[in-house]
Short mmCIF file of C-alpha atoms in Angstrom, two decimals:
data_model
loop_
_atom_site.label_atom_id
_atom_site.label_comp_id
_atom_site.label_asym_id
_atom_site.label_seq_id
_atom_site.Cartn_x
_atom_site.Cartn_y
_atom_site.Cartn_z
CA MET A 1 -18.70 0.03 -7.36
CA ASN A 2 -15.44 1.26 -5.90
CA LYS A 3 -12.55 -1.01 -6.93
CA ILE A 4 -9.00 -0.10 -7.87
CA ILE A 5 -5.99 -2.16 -8.97
CA LEU A 6 -2.51 -0.62 -8.75
CA LEU A 7 0.89 -1.91 -9.85
CA GLY A 8 3.93 -0.16 -8.44
CA ARG A 9 6.99 -0.27 -6.20
CA LEU A 10 7.20 0.25 -2.45
CA THR A 11 8.98 3.48 -1.47
CA LYS A 12 10.00 2.04 1.94
CA ASP A 13 9.33 -0.95 4.17
CA PRO A 14 5.74 -1.13 5.50
CA GLU A 15 5.13 0.36 8.96
CA ILE A 16 3.15 -2.00 11.19
CA ARG A 17 1.04 -1.16 14.23
CA TYR A 18 -1.45 -3.12 16.31
CA THR A 19 -4.78 -1.93 17.72
CA GLN A 20 -5.18 -1.92 21.49
CA SER A 21 -8.53 -3.69 21.61
CA ASN A 22 -9.40 -7.08 23.14
CA GLU A 23 -8.33 -8.73 19.90
CA PRO A 24 -5.29 -6.83 18.51
CA MET A 25 -5.41 -6.30 14.75
CA ALA A 26 -2.41 -5.50 12.54
CA ILE A 27 -2.46 -2.27 10.52
CA ALA A 28 0.28 -1.85 7.90
CA ARG A 29 0.90 1.46 6.11
CA TYR A 30 3.06 1.88 3.04
CA THR A 31 3.41 4.09 -0.02
CA LEU A 32 3.24 2.76 -3.57
CA ALA A 33 5.02 4.57 -6.43
CA VAL A 34 2.94 4.04 -9.59
CA ASN A 35 4.47 5.09 -12.93
CA ARG A 36 2.30 7.18 -15.22
CA ARG A 37 1.52 5.20 -18.33
CA PHE A 38 1.61 7.80 -21.11
CA SER A 39 4.21 10.20 -19.71
CA LYS A 40 7.34 10.88 -21.79
CA ASP A 41 9.23 11.74 -18.62
CA LYS A 42 9.53 9.16 -15.88
CA GLU A 43 6.78 10.53 -13.66
CA ALA A 44 5.13 8.65 -10.82
CA ASP A 45 2.19 9.06 -8.47
CA PHE A 46 2.73 8.19 -4.81
CA ILE A 47 -0.30 6.44 -3.35
CA PRO A 48 -0.57 5.85 0.43
CA CYS A 49 -1.97 2.38 1.20
CA VAL A 50 -3.31 0.70 4.35
CA ALA A 51 -3.68 -3.06 4.93
CA PHE A 52 -5.65 -4.50 7.87
CA GLY A 53 -5.59 -7.85 9.70
CA LYS A 54 -3.98 -10.79 7.90
CA ASN A 55 -3.07 -8.58 4.92
CA GLY A 56 -1.23 -6.24 7.29
CA GLU A 57 0.71 -9.13 8.83
CA PHE A 58 1.56 -10.41 5.35
CA ALA A 59 2.86 -6.95 4.35
CA GLU A 60 5.09 -6.78 7.42
CA LYS A 61 6.53 -10.25 6.83
CA PHE A 62 7.10 -10.33 3.07
CA LEU A 63 7.15 -6.81 1.56
CA LYS A 64 10.36 -4.76 1.34
CA LYS A 65 11.44 -1.40 -0.11
CA GLY A 66 11.73 -1.37 -3.92
CA GLN A 67 9.69 -4.53 -4.40
CA GLN A 68 7.07 -4.41 -7.16
CA ILE A 69 3.59 -5.39 -6.00
CA ALA A 70 -0.01 -5.31 -7.22
CA VAL A 71 -2.68 -4.01 -4.86
CA ALA A 72 -6.44 -4.47 -5.23
CA GLY A 73 -8.90 -2.66 -3.01
CA ARG A 74 -11.10 0.40 -2.73
CA LEU A 75 -10.16 4.03 -3.13
CA GLN A 76 -10.88 6.47 -0.31
CA VAL A 77 -9.89 10.14 -0.63
CA ARG A 78 -8.98 11.97 2.59
CA ASN A 79 -8.82 15.73 2.96
#
């Protein structure tokens, strides 16, 4: 099972792009700043996120910089 739930704030407005296939699909990219739970200093991890299709369109329409959101999905590590 590969499921992750994150709660954090957007570092900037989502960037939206559309695929150039027969049926264009929205792809939204944004970065989520997640505070570390047990840190005495205010430290955060910056997690890059990608939303596809209807979720991407929703991100473009309703999400703005500084807004706190919860994200559920799968974790994929890129090198």
